[in-house]
Coordinates of C-alpha atoms and ligand atoms in Angstrom, one line a residue:
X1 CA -155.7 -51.4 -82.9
X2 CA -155.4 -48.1 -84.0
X3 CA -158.0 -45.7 -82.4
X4 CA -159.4 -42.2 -83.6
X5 CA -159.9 -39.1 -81.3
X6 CA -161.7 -35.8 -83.6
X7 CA -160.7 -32.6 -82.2
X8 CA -163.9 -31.1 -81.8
X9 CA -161.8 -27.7 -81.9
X10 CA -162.5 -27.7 -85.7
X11 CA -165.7 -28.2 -85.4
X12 CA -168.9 -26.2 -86.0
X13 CA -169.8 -25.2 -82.3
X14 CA -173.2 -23.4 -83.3
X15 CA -174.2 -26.9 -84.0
X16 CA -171.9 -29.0 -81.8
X17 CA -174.3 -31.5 -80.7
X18 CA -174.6 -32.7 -84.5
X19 CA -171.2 -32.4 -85.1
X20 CA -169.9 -35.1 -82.2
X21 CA -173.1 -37.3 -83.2
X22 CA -171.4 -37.3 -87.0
X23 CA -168.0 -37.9 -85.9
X24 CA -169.4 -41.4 -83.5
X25 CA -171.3 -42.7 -86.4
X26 CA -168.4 -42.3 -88.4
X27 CA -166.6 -44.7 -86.6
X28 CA -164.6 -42.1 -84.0
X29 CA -163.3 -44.0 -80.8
X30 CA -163.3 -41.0 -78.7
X31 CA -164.1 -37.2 -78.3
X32 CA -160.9 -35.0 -77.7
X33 CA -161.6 -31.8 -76.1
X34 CA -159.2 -29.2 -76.1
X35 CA -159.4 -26.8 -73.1
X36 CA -157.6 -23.8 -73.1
X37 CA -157.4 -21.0 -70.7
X38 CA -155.6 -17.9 -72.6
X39 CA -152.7 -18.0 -70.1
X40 CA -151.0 -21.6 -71.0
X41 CA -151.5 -20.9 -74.6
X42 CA -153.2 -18.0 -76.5
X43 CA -156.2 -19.1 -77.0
X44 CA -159.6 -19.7 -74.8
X45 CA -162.1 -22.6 -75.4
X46 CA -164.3 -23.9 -73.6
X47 CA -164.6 -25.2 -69.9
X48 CA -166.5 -27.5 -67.6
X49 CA -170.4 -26.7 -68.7
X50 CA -169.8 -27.5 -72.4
X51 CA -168.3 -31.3 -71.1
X52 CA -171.2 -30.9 -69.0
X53 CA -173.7 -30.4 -71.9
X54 CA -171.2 -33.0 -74.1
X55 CA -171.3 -36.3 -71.9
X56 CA -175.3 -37.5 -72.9
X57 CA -175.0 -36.7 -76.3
X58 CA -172.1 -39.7 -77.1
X59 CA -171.7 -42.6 -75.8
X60 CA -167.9 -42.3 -76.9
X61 CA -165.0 -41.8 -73.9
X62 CA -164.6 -37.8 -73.6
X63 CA -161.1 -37.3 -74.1
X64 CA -160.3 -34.1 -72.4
X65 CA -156.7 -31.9 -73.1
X66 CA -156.0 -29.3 -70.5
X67 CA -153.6 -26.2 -71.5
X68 CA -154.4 -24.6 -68.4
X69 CA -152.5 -23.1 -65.4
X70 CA -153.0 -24.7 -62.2
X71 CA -155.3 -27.3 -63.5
X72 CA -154.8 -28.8 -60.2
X73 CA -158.0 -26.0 -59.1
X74 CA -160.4 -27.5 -61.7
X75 CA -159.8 -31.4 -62.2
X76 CA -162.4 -32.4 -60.1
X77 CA -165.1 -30.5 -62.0
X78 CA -163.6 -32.1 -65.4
X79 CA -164.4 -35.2 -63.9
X80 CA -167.8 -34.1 -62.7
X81 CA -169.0 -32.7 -66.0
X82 CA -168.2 -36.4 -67.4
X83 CA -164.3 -36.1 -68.5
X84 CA -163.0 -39.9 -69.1
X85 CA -159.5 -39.3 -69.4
X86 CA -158.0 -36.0 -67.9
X87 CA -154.5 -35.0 -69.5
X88 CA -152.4 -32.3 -67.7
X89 CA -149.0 -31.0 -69.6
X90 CA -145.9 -31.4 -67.8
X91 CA -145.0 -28.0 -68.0
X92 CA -148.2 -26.7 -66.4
X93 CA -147.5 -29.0 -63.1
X94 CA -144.9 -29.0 -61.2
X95 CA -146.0 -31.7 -58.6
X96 CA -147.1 -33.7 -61.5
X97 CA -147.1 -37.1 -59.7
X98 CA -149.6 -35.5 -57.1
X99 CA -152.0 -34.2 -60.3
X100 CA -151.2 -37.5 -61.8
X101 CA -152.7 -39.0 -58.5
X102 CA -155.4 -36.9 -58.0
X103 CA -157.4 -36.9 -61.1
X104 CA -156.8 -41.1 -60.4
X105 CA -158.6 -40.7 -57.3
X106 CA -161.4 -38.4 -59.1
X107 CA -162.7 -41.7 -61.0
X108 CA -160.8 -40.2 -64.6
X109 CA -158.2 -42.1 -66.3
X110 CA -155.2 -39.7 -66.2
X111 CA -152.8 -38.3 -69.3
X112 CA -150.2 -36.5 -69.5
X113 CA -149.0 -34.0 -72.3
X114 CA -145.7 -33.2 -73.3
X115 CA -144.9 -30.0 -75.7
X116 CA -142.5 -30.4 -78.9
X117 CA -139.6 -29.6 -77.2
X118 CA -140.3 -31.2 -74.0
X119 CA -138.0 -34.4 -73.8
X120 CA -139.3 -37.6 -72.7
X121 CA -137.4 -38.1 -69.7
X122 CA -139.5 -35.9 -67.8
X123 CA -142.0 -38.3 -67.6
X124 CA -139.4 -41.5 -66.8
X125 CA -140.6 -41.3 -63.4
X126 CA -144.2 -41.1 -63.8
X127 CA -145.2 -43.2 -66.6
X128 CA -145.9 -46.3 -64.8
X129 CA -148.6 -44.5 -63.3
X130 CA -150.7 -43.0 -65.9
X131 CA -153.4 -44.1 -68.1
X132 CA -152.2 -42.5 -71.5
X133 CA -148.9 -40.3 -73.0
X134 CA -149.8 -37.4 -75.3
X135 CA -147.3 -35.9 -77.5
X136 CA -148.2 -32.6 -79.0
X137 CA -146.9 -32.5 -82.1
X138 CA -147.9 -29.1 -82.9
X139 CA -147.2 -26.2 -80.3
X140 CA -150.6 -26.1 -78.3
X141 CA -153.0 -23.5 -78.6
X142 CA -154.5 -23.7 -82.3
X143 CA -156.1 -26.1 -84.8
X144 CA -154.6 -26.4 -88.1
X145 CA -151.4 -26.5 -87.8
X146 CA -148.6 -27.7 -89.5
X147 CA -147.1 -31.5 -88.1
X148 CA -143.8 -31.0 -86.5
X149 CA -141.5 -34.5 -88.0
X150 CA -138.6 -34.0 -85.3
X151 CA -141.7 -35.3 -82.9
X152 CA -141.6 -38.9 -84.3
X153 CA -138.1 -40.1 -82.8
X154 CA -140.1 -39.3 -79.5
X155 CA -143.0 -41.3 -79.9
X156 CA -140.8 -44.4 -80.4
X157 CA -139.3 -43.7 -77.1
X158 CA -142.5 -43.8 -75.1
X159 CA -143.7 -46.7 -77.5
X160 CA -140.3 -48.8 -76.4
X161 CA -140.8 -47.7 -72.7
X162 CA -143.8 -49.3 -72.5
X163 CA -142.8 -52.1 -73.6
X164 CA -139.5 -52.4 -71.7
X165 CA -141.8 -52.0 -68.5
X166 CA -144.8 -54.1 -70.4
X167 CA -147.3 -51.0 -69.7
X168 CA -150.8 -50.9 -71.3
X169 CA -150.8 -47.5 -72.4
X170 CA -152.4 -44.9 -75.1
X171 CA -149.8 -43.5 -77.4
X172 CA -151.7 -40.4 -78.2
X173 CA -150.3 -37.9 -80.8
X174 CA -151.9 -34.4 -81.8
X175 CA -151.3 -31.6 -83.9
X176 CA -151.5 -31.7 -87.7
X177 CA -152.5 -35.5 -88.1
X178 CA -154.0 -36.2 -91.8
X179 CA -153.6 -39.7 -93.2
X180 CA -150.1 -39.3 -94.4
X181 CA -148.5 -37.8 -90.8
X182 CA -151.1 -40.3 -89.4
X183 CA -149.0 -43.2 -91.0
X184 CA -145.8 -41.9 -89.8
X185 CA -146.9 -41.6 -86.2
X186 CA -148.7 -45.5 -86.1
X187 CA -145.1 -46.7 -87.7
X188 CA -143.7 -44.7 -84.6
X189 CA -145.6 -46.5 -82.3
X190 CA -148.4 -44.2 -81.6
X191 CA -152.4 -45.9 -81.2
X192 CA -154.4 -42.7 -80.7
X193 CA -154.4 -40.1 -83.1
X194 CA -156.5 -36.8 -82.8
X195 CA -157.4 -35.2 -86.0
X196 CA -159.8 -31.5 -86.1
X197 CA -159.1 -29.7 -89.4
X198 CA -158.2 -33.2 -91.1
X199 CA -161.3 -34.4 -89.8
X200 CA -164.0 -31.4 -89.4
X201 CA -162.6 -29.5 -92.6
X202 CA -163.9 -32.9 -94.5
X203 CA -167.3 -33.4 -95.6
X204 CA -167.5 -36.7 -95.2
X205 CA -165.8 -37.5 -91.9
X206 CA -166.2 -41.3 -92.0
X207 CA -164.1 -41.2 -95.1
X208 CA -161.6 -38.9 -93.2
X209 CA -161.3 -40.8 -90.3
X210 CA -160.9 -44.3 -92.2
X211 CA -158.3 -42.4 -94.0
X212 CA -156.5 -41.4 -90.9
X213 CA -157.4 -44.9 -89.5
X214 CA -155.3 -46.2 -92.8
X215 CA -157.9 -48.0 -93.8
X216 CA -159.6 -47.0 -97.4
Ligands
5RP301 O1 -154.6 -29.6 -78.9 C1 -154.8 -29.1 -79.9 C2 -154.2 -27.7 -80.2 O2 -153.5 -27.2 -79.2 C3 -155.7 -29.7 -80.9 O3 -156.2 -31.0 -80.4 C4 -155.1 -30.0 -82.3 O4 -154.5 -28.8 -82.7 C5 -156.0 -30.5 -83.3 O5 -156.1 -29.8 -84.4 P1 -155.5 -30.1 -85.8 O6 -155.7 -31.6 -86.0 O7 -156.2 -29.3 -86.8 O8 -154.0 -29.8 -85.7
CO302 CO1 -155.6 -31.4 -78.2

C-alpha cells in the first residue's frame, strides 16, 4: 500500500492551518515536516513550536525530517511538540545507533535519512532497529528540485534488505517526486513518497496526490 507524505515546505505558511487540513481530506497519509537549521543545509524552517501548533489541527502521523546539527539536543522536544516519526541523517550523527535509540525511548518511531551520495551500507548495521529508511533523492535543503535517477538502484537495496531480514519498514523517498518519478521509485520498492511543489504547487491536491498515489 502505497502511502502519501505532502511536504508542507511548499505550502502557504500564512495559512498553514488550511493548507494541512486540505492535504488530509485529500487523502494524504501523513504530514512531512522538513526542519532545517541553516548549518546542515542552507536553509532555516521551522522548529518545535510550529509541530507544536501542527499536532491538533490533523489527525494524520506528523512525519518530521531533521537537517540539523546535533539533533541529539532537540529530539525530545520533537517528540513533545507531537512528532510521530523522528528522522535523523546519517551524516549529522555520528553515534547514530544511540540517536536511533533515544528518539525510541522518547515514544517517536525513529527514521533515518541518507543523502544522494550516501551509500547504503552505512546503515547495514542499524536497520533492524528503525522504524522507517528515508532516501533523499534531492540534496536537502530546498523544495523543488529536480529528482536525482542514480537514487533508484538504492532504494531497491534497502527494499531487498528488508526483505532478506523480513523487516516491516517505510521505504520513504523525497526530493522531486511527481507522478512519473513517483512510479519509478514504487517500482524500486519504495511505499512512502513525500511530494511539496508536486503537491502544494497544484490546485487541486487530491488530484495531485492520487496522481502521485498512481491512481487516476
Ligand atoms: O526534505 C526536503 C528538502 O530538503 C523536502 O521534503 C523536499 O524537497 C520536498 O520538496 P519537493 O517535493 O518540492 O522536492
Ligand atoms: Co523532507
Amino acid at each position: 500500500m502505497v502511502k502519501v507524505a505532502p511536504s508542507i515546505l511548499s505550502a502557504n505558511f500564512a495559512k498553514l492551518g488550511e493548507e494541512i487540513r486540505d492535504v488530509e481530506q485529500g487523502g494524504a497519509d501523513y504530514i512531512h515536516i522538513d526542519v532545517m537549521d541553516g548549518h546542515f543545509v542552507p536553509n532555516m524552517t521551522i522548529g518545535p513550536l510550529v509541530i507544536e501548533a501542527i499536532r491538533p489541527i490533523t489527525k494524520l502521523p506528523l512525519d518530521v525530517h531533521l537537517m540539523i546539527e546535533h539533533p541529539d539536543h532537540y529530539i525530545s522536544a520533537f517528540a513533545k511538540a507531537g512528532a510521530d516519526y523522528l528522522s535523523v541523517h546519517v551524516e549529522a550523527c555520528p553515534h547514530l545507533h544511540r540517536t536511533v535509540h533515544f528518539i525510541k525511548e522518547c515514544g517517536v518511531k525513529a527514521g533515518v535519512v541518507l543523502n544522494p551520495h550516501t551509500p547504503i551500507s552505512m546503515i547495514e548495521h542499524i536497520i533492524d532497529d528503525v522504524d522507517l529508511v528515508l532516501l533523499m533523492t534531492v540534496n536537502p535543503g530546498f523544495g523543488g528540485q529536480k529528482f536525482i535517477h542514480s537514487v533508484l538502484p538504492k532504494i531497491q537495496r534497502v527494499a531487498q534488505l528488508a526483505k532478506e531480514r523480513n523487516l516491516s519498514i517505510e521505504i520513504e523517498v523525497d526530493g522531486g517526486v511527481n507522478a512519473e518519478t513517483a512510479r519509478l521509485c514504487i517500482e524500486a520498492g519504495a511505499n512512502v513518497l513525500v511530494a511539496g511543489s508536486a503537491i502544494y504547487g497544484e490546485i487541486d491536491r487530491a488530484a495531485a496526490i492520487r496522481a502521485i498515489r498512481g491512481k487516476k
